[in-house]
Amino acid sequence: MNLQEMLEQAATGTVHVQEGWGQGRATYGGLVGGLMHSALRAQLPEGTDPPLRSITVNFVAPVTPGAAETDVQILRSGKSATQGLVTLRQGDSIVAAALAAFGASRESTLSVRSAVAMPQLPEPMTIDPLPYIPGATPDFFQHVEMRLADGNIPYSGAQTSHMTGWMRFRQAPPTFDERHFISLADSWPPAVIQMLAKPAPGSSLTWTLELVDNVTAEPDTHWAYAVHTDHAAEGYAHTDARIWHPDGRLVAISRQTVSVFG
């Protein structure tokens, strides 16, 4: 079962999480977020199709390959905004939860351009993608292409804690919308783990993705990415990232709290 099939299946309330999307002992968090978003959007009030404004995912326990069920609650649906909660369950346990806000455009006199411009990056195809090495890199690397322009690879003992580069799916889906963007946006490793000199366990606790522009695009679009580490201490790191369409439009802000052992 490929990504598109999983996303469509999740909209029915049940989904089989496919093998090959692992990240350590858990399923890759972007896929988890994409599946829950798909389930939630399918339950929005009939006749409405507002864009996603924000989704916060809590990774409660490792999501493993196999059957999973979603439970969606529409908390409130007003004239412009709709908020919903979705949980992902495997067996008797909740393994992930997400709170999302959808909001239709409204008239406003406010307009503030992002203070963070898209970085100057080499053309994507001039940078070799991070390799997929079975048994050495996360399984989901076989599905996601990341081209690192600045920063260092994980566990390289670097002095830096930032990354910039390009990302897209190795095999383009038939279409590309919010579901696919969420499934792609979490692909980069936590930027801080490049400072470790050897592999150590780590995982995301929470992930918030805020969409500030339309993310519908050509399926093979390269998206620009930049992340820096705001703070790291006592086994937790807090990162802040921006994602741009290649035309320079800021489309998303991504924030994570990551637990790091090492």
GROMACS .gro file of N, CA and C in nm, residues 1-12 14-16 18 21 31 34-35 38 143 169 171-181 183 219:
model
  108
    1MET      N    1   0.085  -0.119   0.000
    1MET     CA    2   0.000   0.000   0.000
    1MET      C    3   0.089   0.125   0.000
    2ASN      N    4   0.064   0.216  -0.094
    2ASN     CA    5   0.147   0.336  -0.102
    2ASN      C    6   0.087   0.449  -0.019
    3LEU      N    7   0.154   0.564  -0.020
    3LEU     CA    8   0.111   0.678   0.061
    3LEU      C    9  -0.030   0.720   0.025
    4GLN      N   10  -0.059   0.734  -0.103
    4GLN     CA   11  -0.191   0.780  -0.146
    4GLN      C   12  -0.301   0.686  -0.095
    5GLU      N   13  -0.277   0.558  -0.104
    5GLU     CA   14  -0.377   0.461  -0.060
    5GLU      C   15  -0.399   0.469   0.091
    6MET      N   16  -0.291   0.489   0.168
    6MET     CA   17  -0.306   0.502   0.314
    6MET      C   18  -0.385   0.627   0.350
    7LEU      N   19  -0.356   0.738   0.282
    7LEU     CA   20  -0.427   0.863   0.310
    7LEU      C   21  -0.575   0.850   0.279
    8GLU      N   22  -0.607   0.787   0.168
    8GLU     CA   23  -0.747   0.769   0.132
    8GLU      C   24  -0.817   0.672   0.228
    9GLN      N   25  -0.746   0.570   0.270
    9GLN     CA   26  -0.805   0.473   0.363
    9GLN      C   27  -0.830   0.537   0.499
   10ALA      N   28  -0.739   0.623   0.543
   10ALA     CA   29  -0.755   0.688   0.674
   10ALA      C   30  -0.883   0.771   0.680
   11ALA      N   31  -0.927   0.824   0.567
   11ALA     CA   32  -1.049   0.905   0.564
   11ALA      C   33  -1.173   0.823   0.597
   12THR      N   34  -1.162   0.690   0.593
   12THR     CA   35  -1.276   0.603   0.625
   12THR      C   36  -1.285   0.571   0.773
   14THR      N   37  -1.051   0.377   0.940
   14THR     CA   38  -0.958   0.269   0.967
   14THR      C   39  -0.849   0.272   0.861
   15VAL      N   40  -0.728   0.233   0.898
   15VAL     CA   41  -0.617   0.235   0.804
   15VAL      C   42  -0.516   0.128   0.842
   16HIS      N   43  -0.453   0.072   0.743
   16HIS     CA   44  -0.343  -0.021   0.767
   16HIS      C   45  -0.214   0.058   0.748
   18GLN      N   46   0.143   0.091   0.673
   18GLN     CA   47   0.230   0.004   0.595
   18GLN      C   48   0.371  -0.002   0.653
   21TRP      N   49   0.789   0.253   0.656
   21TRP     CA   50   0.782   0.395   0.692
   21TRP      C   51   0.837   0.416   0.833
   31LEU      N   52   0.395   1.084   0.844
   31LEU     CA   53   0.288   0.997   0.797
   31LEU      C   54   0.175   0.990   0.899
   34GLY      N   55  -0.022   1.302   0.867
   34GLY     CA   56  -0.099   1.304   0.743
   34GLY      C   57  -0.222   1.216   0.751
   35LEU      N   58  -0.209   1.099   0.813
   35LEU     CA   59  -0.323   1.008   0.827
   35LEU      C   60  -0.431   1.070   0.915
   38SER      N   61  -0.611   1.350   0.732
   38SER     CA   62  -0.703   1.296   0.633
   38SER      C   63  -0.834   1.251   0.698
  143HIS      N   64   1.130   0.679   0.092
  143HIS     CA   65   1.015   0.748   0.033
  143HIS      C   66   1.035   0.898   0.021
  169PHE      N   67   0.900   1.408  -0.226
  169PHE     CA   68   0.889   1.263  -0.225
  169PHE      C   69   0.974   1.205  -0.337
  171GLN      N   70   0.908   0.930  -0.497
  171GLN     CA   71   0.809   0.896  -0.599
  171GLN      C   72   0.691   0.990  -0.582
  172ALA      N   73   0.672   1.077  -0.678
  172ALA     CA   74   0.568   1.179  -0.666
  172ALA      C   75   0.430   1.115  -0.658
  173PRO      N   76   0.346   1.161  -0.564
  173PRO     CA   77   0.207   1.111  -0.557
  173PRO      C   78   0.129   1.163  -0.677
  174PRO      N   79   0.009   1.108  -0.700
  174PRO     CA   80  -0.069   1.154  -0.817
  174PRO      C   81  -0.114   1.299  -0.805
  175THR      N   82  -0.137   1.346  -0.685
  175THR     CA   83  -0.170   1.487  -0.659
  175THR      C   84  -0.090   1.531  -0.537
  176PHE      N   85  -0.096   1.660  -0.507
  176PHE     CA   86  -0.025   1.710  -0.389
  176PHE      C   87  -0.109   1.817  -0.323
  177ASP      N   88  -0.158   1.787  -0.201
  177ASP     CA   89  -0.241   1.881  -0.126
  177ASP      C   90  -0.197   1.879   0.021
  178GLU      N   91  -0.284   1.929   0.109
  178GLU     CA   92  -0.248   1.938   0.251
  178GLU      C   93  -0.202   1.806   0.308
  179ARG      N   94  -0.271   1.697   0.273
  179ARG     CA   95  -0.238   1.565   0.328
  179ARG      C   96  -0.095   1.528   0.295
  180HIS      N   97  -0.055   1.551   0.170
  180HIS     CA   98   0.079   1.515   0.127
  180HIS      C   99   0.183   1.609   0.189
  181PHE      N  100   0.147   1.738   0.200
  181PHE     CA  101   0.240   1.833   0.258
  181PHE      C  102   0.272   1.798   0.403
  183SER      N  103   0.252   1.505   0.537
  183SER     CA  104   0.328   1.380   0.536
  183SER      C  105   0.474   1.401   0.498
  219PRO      N  106   0.311   1.763  -0.797
  219PRO     CA  107   0.354   1.655  -0.708
  219PRO      C  108   0.505   1.641  -0.690
   0.00000   0.00000   0.00000
